[in-house]
């Protein structure tokens, strides 16, 4: 830009000095000094320049500033014309630093000739400050533009880092914490759409793990308690027999019978626990085969009839459809057994139990309904939890482990089915199971 502006200035100056040369040649040749002086002063004012006319030896004849007459100017632009025979010459210089600031000037010369050759020289000097200050202004605005764009890029970079990098590092931090076993971590769902989704998924995962962890702890504590109770009872009974020398053999026998019952209980609990653990194993394969679900329900109800007859209950079985099924029959046997067993267990003398099986579309719908004790509203949401029993003492007495319904639930889920419960305290309960006839 600077070069361009200087070149432009040089062209203008050359044009001016040549125009001047044409104007003053005759005056100079005629040695009309007063007129020459006037002309130089007029042009000097017009161009805002210092003008001189030199003779052919380089000696100043007229100076528009009226200062240098008689001096010999030993500068390149003059000698270019005198010695090298140029028609004109140009130079730009930094001179006389004033106030520590460089002063830039240009010097431009043109020859004055007649038919005998070089007679004199016109010299034109003016300040280049206007060009320089224009360039400085330009430089300042370029610099300003640079700083503004640097600032804008910085703001953009910060903005992008806040929506990309920061959420990722928060997430990494969360994952590290979780890796150390802290499942309570949740991260802020911020940033771009993908990272927001990732954070939300992470939060869901950590919540699930937290729930899993707490239900596992609950399970272990429940299981230990469930195993400890019969052991404590057995210890008391055994110690009575051991330390009471004069114990009535009848009572001792009774105690031994009780101990035997507690052992049975322990067996039930351990068996149910093992079933549950095996169901927890996600890689579990259902042992599917074709069978009639109707026949299966029928045969279980037949076995349960003995028990319900003891309580003088009315067990009504209604099979609408055979419901040919491709499923794991031994698992479904446990499902039906647990539901009917509960109905008989939690229904009093002379109660009625309805077992109904029908087919809707590709689904077998089994309903087990009783008019027994019912389940209070507040307990309904928990009855599928492991070891959950509404009335602990009563369930224990009847040999329940509190694991039956959670086993039922797991087995139905494995088959891709559903289970619902409707119940009202002191009125009765209905469990409805929906099972797909074929594997999906
Ligand atoms: N048909 C029912 N009528 C009333 N309460 C029931 C019935 N079925 C289940 N329950 C309640 O749900 C609890 C959990 O059932 P379950 O898991 O089979 O354990 P349990 O070993 O006690 O039978 C039972 O203790 C009982 O309180
Ligand atoms: Mg049960």
CSV table of C-alpha atoms and ligand atoms in Angstrom, one decimal:
chain,number,residue,atom,x,y,z
A,1,UNK,CA,0.0,0.0,0.0
A,2,UNK,CA,2.9,2.3,0.9
A,3,UNK,CA,4.7,1.6,-2.3
A,4,UNK,CA,1.7,2.3,-4.3
A,5,UNK,CA,1.0,5.6,-2.6
A,6,UNK,CA,4.6,6.7,-3.0
A,7,UNK,CA,4.6,5.7,-6.7
A,8,UNK,CA,1.4,7.7,-7.2
A,9,UNK,CA,3.0,10.7,-5.4
A,10,UNK,CA,6.1,10.4,-7.5
A,11,UNK,CA,4.1,10.5,-10.7
A,12,UNK,CA,2.2,13.6,-9.6
A,13,UNK,CA,5.4,15.3,-8.5
A,14,UNK,CA,7.1,14.6,-11.8
A,15,UNK,CA,4.1,15.9,-13.7
A,16,UNK,CA,4.2,19.1,-11.6
A,17,UNK,CA,7.9,19.7,-12.0
A,18,UNK,CA,7.7,19.1,-15.7
A,19,UNK,CA,4.8,21.5,-16.1
A,20,UNK,CA,6.9,24.0,-14.1
A,21,UNK,CA,9.9,23.4,-16.3
A,22,UNK,CA,7.9,24.3,-19.4
A,23,UNK,CA,6.6,27.4,-17.6
A,24,UNK,CA,10.0,28.7,-16.5
A,25,UNK,CA,12.4,27.7,-19.3
A,26,UNK,CA,11.9,30.9,-21.2
A,27,UNK,CA,12.1,33.2,-18.2
A,28,UNK,CA,15.3,31.4,-17.1
A,29,UNK,CA,16.9,31.6,-20.5
A,30,UNK,CA,16.0,35.3,-20.6
A,31,UNK,CA,17.4,35.7,-17.1
A,32,UNK,CA,14.2,37.4,-16.0
A,33,UNK,CA,14.9,36.9,-12.3
A,34,UNK,CA,12.1,38.9,-10.8
A,35,UNK,CA,9.5,37.3,-13.0
A,36,UNK,CA,11.0,33.9,-12.3
A,37,UNK,CA,10.8,34.5,-8.6
A,38,UNK,CA,7.2,35.5,-8.8
A,39,UNK,CA,6.4,32.4,-10.9
A,40,UNK,CA,8.2,30.1,-8.4
A,41,UNK,CA,6.4,31.6,-5.5
A,42,UNK,CA,3.0,31.3,-7.2
A,43,UNK,CA,3.6,27.6,-8.1
A,44,UNK,CA,5.2,26.9,-4.7
A,45,UNK,CA,2.0,28.1,-3.0
A,46,UNK,CA,-0.1,26.1,-5.4
A,47,UNK,CA,1.7,22.8,-4.9
A,48,UNK,CA,2.6,23.6,-1.2
A,49,UNK,CA,6.2,22.9,-2.2
A,50,UNK,CA,9.6,24.6,-2.1
A,51,UNK,CA,10.8,25.3,-5.6
A,52,UNK,CA,14.2,26.3,-6.9
A,53,UNK,CA,15.9,27.0,-10.2
A,54,UNK,CA,19.6,26.0,-10.5
A,55,UNK,CA,22.1,26.8,-13.2
A,56,UNK,CA,23.7,23.9,-15.1
A,57,UNK,CA,26.5,23.6,-12.5
A,58,UNK,CA,24.0,23.0,-9.7
A,59,UNK,CA,24.1,26.5,-8.1
A,60,UNK,CA,20.8,27.9,-6.8
A,61,UNK,CA,19.6,30.9,-8.8
A,62,UNK,CA,16.1,31.3,-7.4
A,63,UNK,CA,14.5,29.8,-4.3
A,64,UNK,CA,10.8,30.2,-3.6
A,65,UNK,CA,11.7,30.3,0.1
A,66,UNK,CA,14.4,33.0,-0.7
A,67,UNK,CA,17.0,31.2,1.4
A,68,UNK,CA,19.4,29.2,-0.7
A,69,UNK,CA,20.4,31.5,-3.5
A,70,UNK,CA,24.1,31.2,-4.4
A,71,UNK,CA,24.5,27.7,-2.8
A,72,UNK,CA,25.6,24.7,-4.7
A,73,UNK,CA,23.4,21.7,-4.2
A,74,UNK,CA,25.4,18.6,-4.2
A,75,UNK,CA,22.5,16.1,-4.1
A,76,UNK,CA,21.9,13.0,-6.2
A,77,UNK,CA,18.8,14.3,-8.0
A,78,UNK,CA,20.8,17.3,-9.3
A,79,UNK,CA,23.9,15.3,-10.3
A,80,UNK,CA,21.7,12.8,-12.0
A,81,UNK,CA,20.8,15.5,-14.5
A,82,UNK,CA,24.2,17.2,-14.7
A,83,UNK,CA,26.5,14.2,-14.8
A,84,UNK,CA,24.3,11.4,-16.0
A,85,UNK,CA,22.3,13.4,-18.5
A,86,UNK,CA,18.9,12.4,-17.1
A,87,UNK,CA,15.9,14.5,-18.0
A,88,UNK,CA,14.5,14.2,-14.5
A,89,UNK,CA,15.2,12.5,-11.2
A,90,UNK,CA,13.3,11.6,-8.0
A,91,UNK,CA,14.1,10.7,-4.4
A,92,UNK,CA,12.3,10.3,-1.1
A,93,UNK,CA,14.2,10.9,2.2
A,94,UNK,CA,13.8,11.0,5.9
A,95,UNK,CA,15.4,14.2,7.2
A,96,UNK,CA,15.8,16.3,10.3
A,97,UNK,CA,14.1,14.3,13.0
A,98,UNK,CA,11.9,16.8,14.8
A,99,UNK,CA,10.5,15.8,18.2
A,100,UNK,CA,11.9,12.3,17.7
A,101,UNK,CA,9.6,12.0,14.7
A,102,UNK,CA,11.0,11.4,11.3
A,103,UNK,CA,10.2,14.0,8.6
A,104,UNK,CA,9.8,12.6,5.2
A,105,UNK,CA,10.4,14.7,2.1
A,106,UNK,CA,10.7,14.1,-1.6
A,107,UNK,CA,13.0,15.8,-4.1
A,108,UNK,CA,12.1,15.9,-7.7
A,109,UNK,CA,14.2,17.6,-10.5
A,110,UNK,CA,13.7,18.3,-14.2
A,111,UNK,CA,16.1,19.8,-16.7
A,112,UNK,CA,15.8,23.1,-18.5
A,113,UNK,CA,17.2,22.8,-22.0
A,114,UNK,CA,17.5,24.8,-25.2
A,115,UNK,CA,19.0,23.7,-28.5
A,116,UNK,CA,22.5,23.9,-27.0
A,117,UNK,CA,21.7,21.4,-24.3
A,118,UNK,CA,21.3,21.6,-20.5
A,119,UNK,CA,20.9,25.2,-19.2
A,120,UNK,CA,19.5,24.7,-15.8
A,121,UNK,CA,17.5,22.5,-13.4
A,122,UNK,CA,14.1,23.0,-11.7
A,123,UNK,CA,14.0,21.4,-8.2
A,124,UNK,CA,10.8,20.6,-6.4
A,125,UNK,CA,10.7,19.7,-2.7
A,126,UNK,CA,7.6,18.9,-0.6
A,127,UNK,CA,6.7,17.0,2.5
A,128,UNK,CA,5.6,13.4,2.3
A,129,UNK,CA,3.9,13.7,5.7
A,130,UNK,CA,0.4,13.4,4.2
A,131,UNK,CA,1.3,10.1,2.6
A,132,UNK,CA,3.0,8.9,5.8
A,133,UNK,CA,0.1,9.9,8.0
A,134,UNK,CA,-2.4,8.2,5.6
A,135,UNK,CA,-0.3,5.0,5.9
A,136,UNK,CA,-0.2,5.3,9.7
A,137,UNK,CA,-3.9,5.7,9.8
A,138,UNK,CA,-4.3,2.7,7.6
A,139,UNK,CA,-1.9,0.7,9.8
A,140,UNK,CA,-3.8,1.7,12.9
A,141,UNK,CA,-7.1,0.6,11.4
A,142,UNK,CA,-5.6,-2.7,10.3
A,143,UNK,CA,-4.3,-3.2,13.8
A,144,UNK,CA,-7.7,-2.4,15.2
A,145,UNK,CA,-9.3,-4.9,12.9
A,146,UNK,CA,-6.7,-7.5,13.9
A,147,UNK,CA,-7.4,-7.0,17.6
A,148,UNK,CA,-11.2,-7.1,17.1
A,149,UNK,CA,-11.0,-10.3,15.1
A,150,UNK,CA,-8.6,-11.9,17.6
A,151,UNK,CA,-11.0,-11.0,20.4
A,152,UNK,CA,-14.0,-12.3,18.4
A,153,UNK,CA,-12.2,-15.6,17.7
A,154,UNK,CA,-11.3,-15.9,21.4
A,155,UNK,CA,-14.9,-15.4,22.4
A,156,UNK,CA,-15.9,-18.0,19.9
A,157,UNK,CA,-13.3,-20.4,21.1
A,158,UNK,CA,-14.4,-19.9,24.7
A,159,UNK,CA,-18.0,-20.4,23.7
A,160,UNK,CA,-17.3,-23.6,21.9
A,161,UNK,CA,-15.1,-24.9,24.6
A,162,UNK,CA,-18.0,-24.3,27.0
A,163,UNK,CA,-20.4,-26.2,25.0
A,164,UNK,CA,-18.1,-29.0,23.9
A,165,UNK,CA,-15.1,-29.4,26.1
A,166,UNK,CA,-16.5,-28.5,29.5
A,167,UNK,CA,-19.4,-30.9,29.5
A,168,UNK,CA,-17.1,-33.7,28.3
A,169,UNK,CA,-14.7,-33.2,31.1
A,170,UNK,CA,-17.6,-33.0,33.6
A,171,UNK,CA,-18.8,-36.3,32.2
A,172,UNK,CA,-15.4,-37.8,32.4
A,173,UNK,CA,-15.1,-36.7,36.0
A,174,UNK,CA,-18.5,-38.3,36.7
A,175,UNK,CA,-17.5,-41.6,35.1
A,176,UNK,CA,-14.3,-41.7,37.1
A,177,UNK,CA,-16.2,-41.2,40.3
A,178,UNK,CA,-18.7,-43.9,39.3
A,179,UNK,CA,-15.7,-46.2,38.5
A,180,UNK,CA,-14.7,-45.8,42.1
A,181,UNK,CA,-18.1,-47.0,43.3
A,182,UNK,CA,-19.9,-43.7,43.9
A,183,UNK,CA,-23.3,-44.3,42.2
A,184,UNK,CA,-24.8,-41.1,43.5
A,185,UNK,CA,-23.1,-39.0,40.9
A,186,UNK,CA,-25.2,-37.1,38.4
A,187,UNK,CA,-23.9,-34.6,35.8
A,188,UNK,CA,-25.5,-31.4,34.5
A,189,UNK,CA,-27.2,-31.9,31.2
A,190,UNK,CA,-25.5,-29.2,29.2
A,191,UNK,CA,-23.8,-28.5,25.9
A,192,UNK,CA,-24.7,-29.6,22.4
A,193,UNK,CA,-27.6,-32.0,21.7
A,194,UNK,CA,-25.4,-35.1,21.5
A,195,UNK,CA,-23.6,-34.3,24.7
A,196,UNK,CA,-26.8,-33.5,26.4
A,197,UNK,CA,-28.2,-36.9,25.4
A,198,UNK,CA,-25.0,-38.6,26.6
A,199,UNK,CA,-25.2,-36.8,29.9
A,200,UNK,CA,-28.9,-37.7,30.3
A,201,UNK,CA,-28.1,-41.4,29.5
A,202,UNK,CA,-25.2,-41.3,32.0
A,203,UNK,CA,-27.6,-40.0,34.6
A,204,UNK,CA,-30.2,-42.7,33.9
A,205,UNK,CA,-27.4,-45.3,34.1
A,206,UNK,CA,-26.0,-44.1,37.4
A,207,UNK,CA,-29.5,-43.9,38.9
A,208,UNK,CA,-30.2,-47.5,37.8
A,209,UNK,CA,-26.9,-48.6,39.3
A,210,UNK,CA,-27.6,-46.8,42.5
A,211,UNK,CA,-31.0,-48.5,42.8
A,212,UNK,CA,-29.5,-51.8,42.0
A,213,UNK,CA,-26.8,-51.3,44.6
A,214,UNK,CA,-29.2,-50.4,47.3
A,215,UNK,CA,-31.6,-53.2,46.4
A,216,UNK,CA,-28.7,-55.6,46.4
A,217,UNK,CA,-27.7,-54.4,49.9
A,218,UNK,CA,-31.4,-54.7,51.0
A,219,UNK,CA,-31.5,-58.2,49.6
A,220,UNK,CA,-28.4,-59.4,51.4
A,221,UNK,CA,-29.6,-57.9,54.7
A,222,UNK,CA,-33.1,-59.5,54.2
A,223,UNK,CA,-31.6,-62.8,53.2
A,224,UNK,CA,-29.3,-62.9,56.2
A,225,UNK,CA,-32.1,-62.0,58.5
A,226,UNK,CA,-34.3,-64.7,57.0
A,227,UNK,CA,-31.6,-67.3,57.6
A,228,UNK,CA,-30.8,-66.1,61.0
A,229,UNK,CA,-34.3,-66.4,62.5
A,230,UNK,CA,-34.7,-70.2,62.1
A,231,UNK,CA,-31.1,-70.7,63.3
A,232,UNK,CA,-31.8,-68.7,66.4
A,233,UNK,CA,-35.0,-70.6,67.1
A,234,UNK,CA,-33.2,-73.9,66.6
A,235,UNK,CA,-30.4,-72.9,69.0
A,236,UNK,CA,-32.8,-72.0,71.8
A,237,UNK,CA,-34.7,-75.3,71.3
A,238,UNK,CA,-31.5,-77.3,71.2
A,239,UNK,CA,-30.0,-75.6,74.3
A,240,UNK,CA,-33.2,-76.4,76.2
A,241,UNK,CA,-32.8,-80.1,75.4
A,242,UNK,CA,-29.1,-80.1,76.2
A,243,UNK,CA,-29.2,-78.3,79.5
A,244,UNK,CA,-32.5,-79.4,80.9
A,245,UNK,CA,-31.5,-82.9,82.2
A,246,UNK,CA,-35.0,-83.6,83.6
A,247,UNK,CA,-36.9,-82.7,80.5
A,248,UNK,CA,-40.0,-84.6,79.7
A,249,UNK,CA,-39.3,-86.9,76.7
A,250,UNK,CA,-42.6,-85.8,75.2
A,251,UNK,CA,-41.6,-82.1,75.3
A,252,UNK,CA,-38.1,-83.0,74.0
A,253,UNK,CA,-39.7,-84.8,71.1
A,254,UNK,CA,-41.9,-81.7,70.4
A,255,UNK,CA,-38.8,-79.5,70.4
A,256,UNK,CA,-37.1,-81.8,68.0
A,257,UNK,CA,-40.1,-81.6,65.7
A,258,UNK,CA,-39.9,-77.8,65.8
A,259,UNK,CA,-36.3,-78.0,65.0
A,260,UNK,CA,-37.1,-80.2,62.0
A,261,UNK,CA,-39.7,-77.6,60.8
A,262,UNK,CA,-37.1,-74.9,61.1
A,263,UNK,CA,-34.8,-77.0,59.0
A,264,UNK,CA,-37.5,-77.3,56.4
A,265,UNK,CA,-37.9,-73.5,56.5
A,266,UNK,CA,-34.2,-73.0,55.9
A,267,UNK,CA,-34.5,-75.4,53.0
A,268,UNK,CA,-37.3,-73.5,51.5
A,269,UNK,CA,-35.6,-70.2,51.8
A,270,UNK,CA,-32.3,-71.5,50.4
A,271,UNK,CA,-34.2,-73.2,47.5
A,272,UNK,CA,-36.1,-70.0,46.7
A,273,UNK,CA,-32.9,-67.9,46.9
A,274,UNK,CA,-31.2,-70.2,44.5
A,275,UNK,CA,-34.1,-70.0,42.1
A,276,UNK,CA,-34.0,-66.2,42.3
A,277,UNK,CA,-30.2,-66.1,41.8
A,278,UNK,CA,-30.6,-68.4,38.8
A,279,UNK,CA,-33.3,-66.1,37.4
A,280,UNK,CA,-31.1,-63.0,37.9
A,281,UNK,CA,-28.5,-64.5,35.6
A,282,UNK,CA,-29.3,-62.6,32.4
A,283,UNK,CA,-27.8,-65.3,30.2
A,284,UNK,CA,-30.5,-67.7,31.4
A,285,UNK,CA,-32.0,-69.7,28.6
A,286,UNK,CA,-35.7,-70.7,28.8
A,287,UNK,CA,-36.1,-74.4,28.2
A,288,UNK,CA,-38.9,-74.0,25.8
A,289,UNK,CA,-41.2,-76.8,24.5
A,290,UNK,CA,-44.7,-77.2,23.2
A,291,UNK,CA,-47.3,-78.0,25.8
A,292,UNK,CA,-50.9,-77.2,26.8
A,293,UNK,CA,-51.0,-74.5,29.4
A,294,UNK,CA,-54.6,-75.4,30.2
A,295,UNK,CA,-53.5,-78.9,31.2
A,296,UNK,CA,-50.7,-77.5,33.3
A,297,UNK,CA,-53.1,-75.2,35.2
A,298,UNK,CA,-55.6,-78.1,35.6
A,299,UNK,CA,-53.0,-80.4,37.1
A,300,UNK,CA,-51.7,-77.9,39.6
A,301,UNK,CA,-55.2,-77.0,40.8
A,302,UNK,CA,-55.8,-80.7,41.2
A,303,UNK,CA,-52.8,-80.9,43.6
A,304,UNK,CA,-53.8,-77.8,45.4
A,305,UNK,CA,-57.4,-79.0,45.8
A,306,UNK,CA,-56.3,-81.2,48.8
A,307,UNK,CA,-55.0,-78.2,50.7
A,308,UNK,CA,-58.1,-76.1,49.9
A,309,UNK,CA,-60.4,-78.9,50.9
A,310,UNK,CA,-58.7,-79.0,54.3
A,311,UNK,CA,-59.9,-75.4,54.7
A,312,UNK,CA,-63.2,-76.2,53.3
A,313,UNK,CA,-62.7,-73.8,50.4
A,314,UNK,CA,-64.4,-73.8,47.0
A,315,UNK,CA,-61.7,-74.0,44.3
A,316,UNK,CA,-63.4,-73.4,40.9
A,317,UNK,CA,-61.3,-74.0,37.8
A,318,UNK,CA,-62.5,-72.7,34.5
A,319,UNK,CA,-60.4,-73.4,31.4
A,320,UNK,CA,-61.8,-71.7,28.4
A,321,UNK,CA,-59.0,-72.7,26.1
A,322,UNK,CA,-56.2,-75.2,26.1
A,323,UNK,CA,-53.8,-72.5,25.2
A,324,UNK,CA,-51.1,-74.4,23.3
A,325,UNK,CA,-47.9,-72.7,24.2
A,326,UNK,CA,-44.2,-72.8,23.3
A,327,UNK,CA,-42.6,-71.9,26.6
A,328,UNK,CA,-40.7,-73.1,29.7
A,329,UNK,CA,-43.3,-75.4,31.3
A,330,UNK,CA,-41.4,-76.0,34.5
A,331,UNK,CA,-41.1,-72.3,35.2
A,332,UNK,CA,-44.7,-71.6,34.3
A,333,UNK,CA,-45.6,-74.5,36.7
A,334,UNK,CA,-43.9,-72.6,39.5
A,335,UNK,CA,-45.8,-69.4,38.5
A,336,UNK,CA,-49.2,-71.1,38.7
A,337,UNK,CA,-48.3,-73.0,41.8
A,338,UNK,CA,-47.2,-69.8,43.7
A,339,UNK,CA,-50.3,-67.9,42.7
A,340,UNK,CA,-52.8,-70.6,43.6
A,341,UNK,CA,-50.8,-71.4,46.8
A,342,UNK,CA,-51.0,-67.8,47.9
A,343,UNK,CA,-54.8,-67.7,47.1
A,344,UNK,CA,-55.3,-70.8,49.3
A,345,UNK,CA,-53.0,-69.6,52.0
A,346,UNK,CA,-54.4,-66.1,52.3
A,347,UNK,CA,-58.0,-67.1,52.1
A,348,UNK,CA,-59.8,-68.3,55.2
A,349,UNK,CA,-62.2,-71.3,55.8
A,350,UNK,CA,-65.1,-71.6,53.4
A,351,UNK,CA,-63.6,-69.1,51.0
A,352,UNK,CA,-63.8,-69.3,47.2
A,353,UNK,CA,-61.0,-69.3,44.8
A,354,UNK,CA,-61.5,-68.9,41.1
A,355,UNK,CA,-58.9,-69.9,38.5
A,356,UNK,CA,-59.7,-68.9,35.0
A,357,UNK,CA,-57.8,-69.4,31.8
A,358,UNK,CA,-58.8,-67.9,28.4
A,359,UNK,CA,-57.1,-66.9,25.2
A,360,UNK,CA,-57.2,-63.4,23.7
A,361,UNK,CA,-55.5,-63.3,20.4
A,362,UNK,CA,-52.0,-64.7,20.8
A,363,UNK,CA,-52.0,-64.3,24.5
A,364,UNK,CA,-53.0,-66.6,27.3
A,365,UNK,CA,-54.7,-64.8,30.2
A,366,UNK,CA,-54.7,-66.5,33.6
A,367,UNK,CA,-56.7,-65.1,36.5
A,368,UNK,CA,-56.4,-66.3,40.1
A,369,UNK,CA,-59.0,-64.7,42.2
A,370,UNK,CA,-59.9,-65.2,45.9
A,371,UNK,CA,-62.2,-63.7,48.5
A,372,UNK,CA,-59.6,-63.9,51.2
A,373,UNK,CA,-57.6,-61.4,53.4
A,374,UNK,CA,-56.8,-59.0,50.5
A,375,UNK,CA,-53.8,-56.7,50.4
A,376,UNK,CA,-53.9,-53.2,51.8
A,377,UNK,CA,-53.5,-50.5,49.2
A,378,UNK,CA,-50.2,-49.2,50.6
A,379,UNK,CA,-48.6,-52.7,50.3
A,380,UNK,CA,-49.7,-53.4,46.8
A,381,UNK,CA,-46.6,-51.7,45.2
A,382,UNK,CA,-44.2,-53.8,47.2
A,383,UNK,CA,-45.6,-57.3,47.0
A,384,UNK,CA,-43.3,-58.3,44.2
A,385,UNK,CA,-40.2,-57.2,46.2
A,386,UNK,CA,-38.0,-59.9,47.6
A,387,UNK,CA,-39.0,-61.0,51.1
A,388,UNK,CA,-41.9,-58.6,51.2
A,389,UNK,CA,-44.8,-59.9,53.2
A,390,UNK,CA,-47.8,-58.0,54.4
A,391,UNK,CA,-48.2,-59.9,57.6
A,392,UNK,CA,-44.8,-61.4,58.5
A,393,UNK,CA,-45.9,-63.6,61.4
A,394,UNK,CA,-48.8,-65.1,59.4
A,395,UNK,CA,-46.7,-65.8,56.3
A,396,UNK,CA,-44.0,-67.4,58.3
A,397,UNK,CA,-46.5,-69.6,60.1
A,398,UNK,CA,-47.8,-70.9,56.8
A,399,UNK,CA,-44.3,-71.6,55.5
A,400,UNK,CA,-44.0,-68.5,53.3
A,401,UNK,CA,-40.5,-67.1,52.4
A,402,UNK,CA,-41.8,-63.8,50.9
A,403,UNK,CA,-39.9,-64.8,47.7
A,404,UNK,CA,-42.8,-66.4,45.8
A,405,UNK,CA,-44.2,-63.4,44.1
A,406,UNK,CA,-40.7,-62.0,43.1
A,407,UNK,CA,-39.9,-65.4,41.5
A,408,UNK,CA,-43.3,-65.3,39.7
A,409,UNK,CA,-42.6,-61.8,38.5
A,410,UNK,CA,-39.1,-62.7,37.2
A,411,UNK,CA,-40.4,-65.8,35.4
A,412,UNK,CA,-43.2,-63.9,33.7
A,413,UNK,CA,-40.8,-61.2,32.6
A,414,UNK,CA,-38.4,-63.8,31.1
A,415,UNK,CA,-41.4,-65.0,29.0
A,416,UNK,CA,-42.2,-61.5,27.9
A,417,UNK,CA,-45.4,-61.5,29.8
A,418,UNK,CA,-47.2,-59.2,32.2
A,419,UNK,CA,-48.7,-59.5,35.7
A,420,UNK,CA,-51.4,-57.3,37.3
A,421,UNK,CA,-52.9,-57.4,40.8
A,422,UNK,CA,-56.2,-56.0,42.0
A,423,UNK,CA,-56.9,-56.3,45.7
A,424,UNK,CA,-58.9,-54.8,48.5
A,425,UNK,CA,-58.2,-55.6,52.2
A,426,UNK,CA,-60.7,-58.1,53.7
A,427,UNK,CA,-62.5,-58.5,50.3
A,428,UNK,CA,-60.1,-60.5,48.2
A,429,UNK,CA,-57.4,-60.5,45.6
A,430,UNK,CA,-57.0,-61.1,41.9
A,431,UNK,CA,-53.8,-61.7,40.0
A,432,UNK,CA,-53.9,-61.6,36.3
A,433,UNK,CA,-51.1,-63.0,34.2
A,434,UNK,CA,-50.7,-62.4,30.4
A,435,UNK,CA,-48.4,-64.7,28.6
A,436,UNK,CA,-47.6,-64.8,24.9
A,437,UNK,CA,-48.4,-68.2,23.4
A,438,UNK,CA,-45.3,-68.2,21.2
A,439,UNK,CA,-41.8,-66.9,21.8
A,440,UNK,CA,-41.3,-63.5,20.1
B,1,LIG,N1,-53.8,-64.0,47.3
B,1,LIG,C1,-53.3,-63.2,48.2
B,1,LIG,N2,-54.1,-62.6,49.2
B,1,LIG,C2,-53.6,-61.8,50.1
B,1,LIG,N3,-52.3,-61.5,50.2
B,1,LIG,C3,-51.5,-62.0,49.3
B,1,LIG,C4,-51.9,-62.9,48.3
B,1,LIG,N4,-50.8,-63.2,47.5
B,1,LIG,C5,-49.8,-62.6,48.1
B,1,LIG,N5,-50.1,-61.9,49.2
B,1,LIG,C6,-49.3,-61.1,50.0
B,1,LIG,O1,-48.1,-60.9,49.4
B,1,LIG,C7,-47.0,-61.3,50.1
B,1,LIG,C8,-45.9,-61.9,49.2
B,1,LIG,O2,-46.3,-63.1,48.6
B,1,LIG,P1,-45.2,-64.2,48.4
B,1,LIG,O3,-44.1,-63.5,47.7
B,1,LIG,O4,-45.8,-65.3,47.7
B,1,LIG,O5,-44.7,-64.5,49.8
B,1,LIG,P2,-45.2,-65.6,50.8
B,1,LIG,O6,-44.0,-66.5,51.0
B,1,LIG,O7,-45.5,-64.9,52.0
B,1,LIG,O8,-46.4,-66.3,50.2
B,1,LIG,C9,-47.5,-62.3,51.0
B,1,LIG,O9,-46.8,-62.4,52.2
B,1,LIG,C10,-48.9,-61.8,51.3
B,1,LIG,O10,-48.9,-60.8,52.3
B,2,LIG,MG1,-46.3,-67.3,48.3
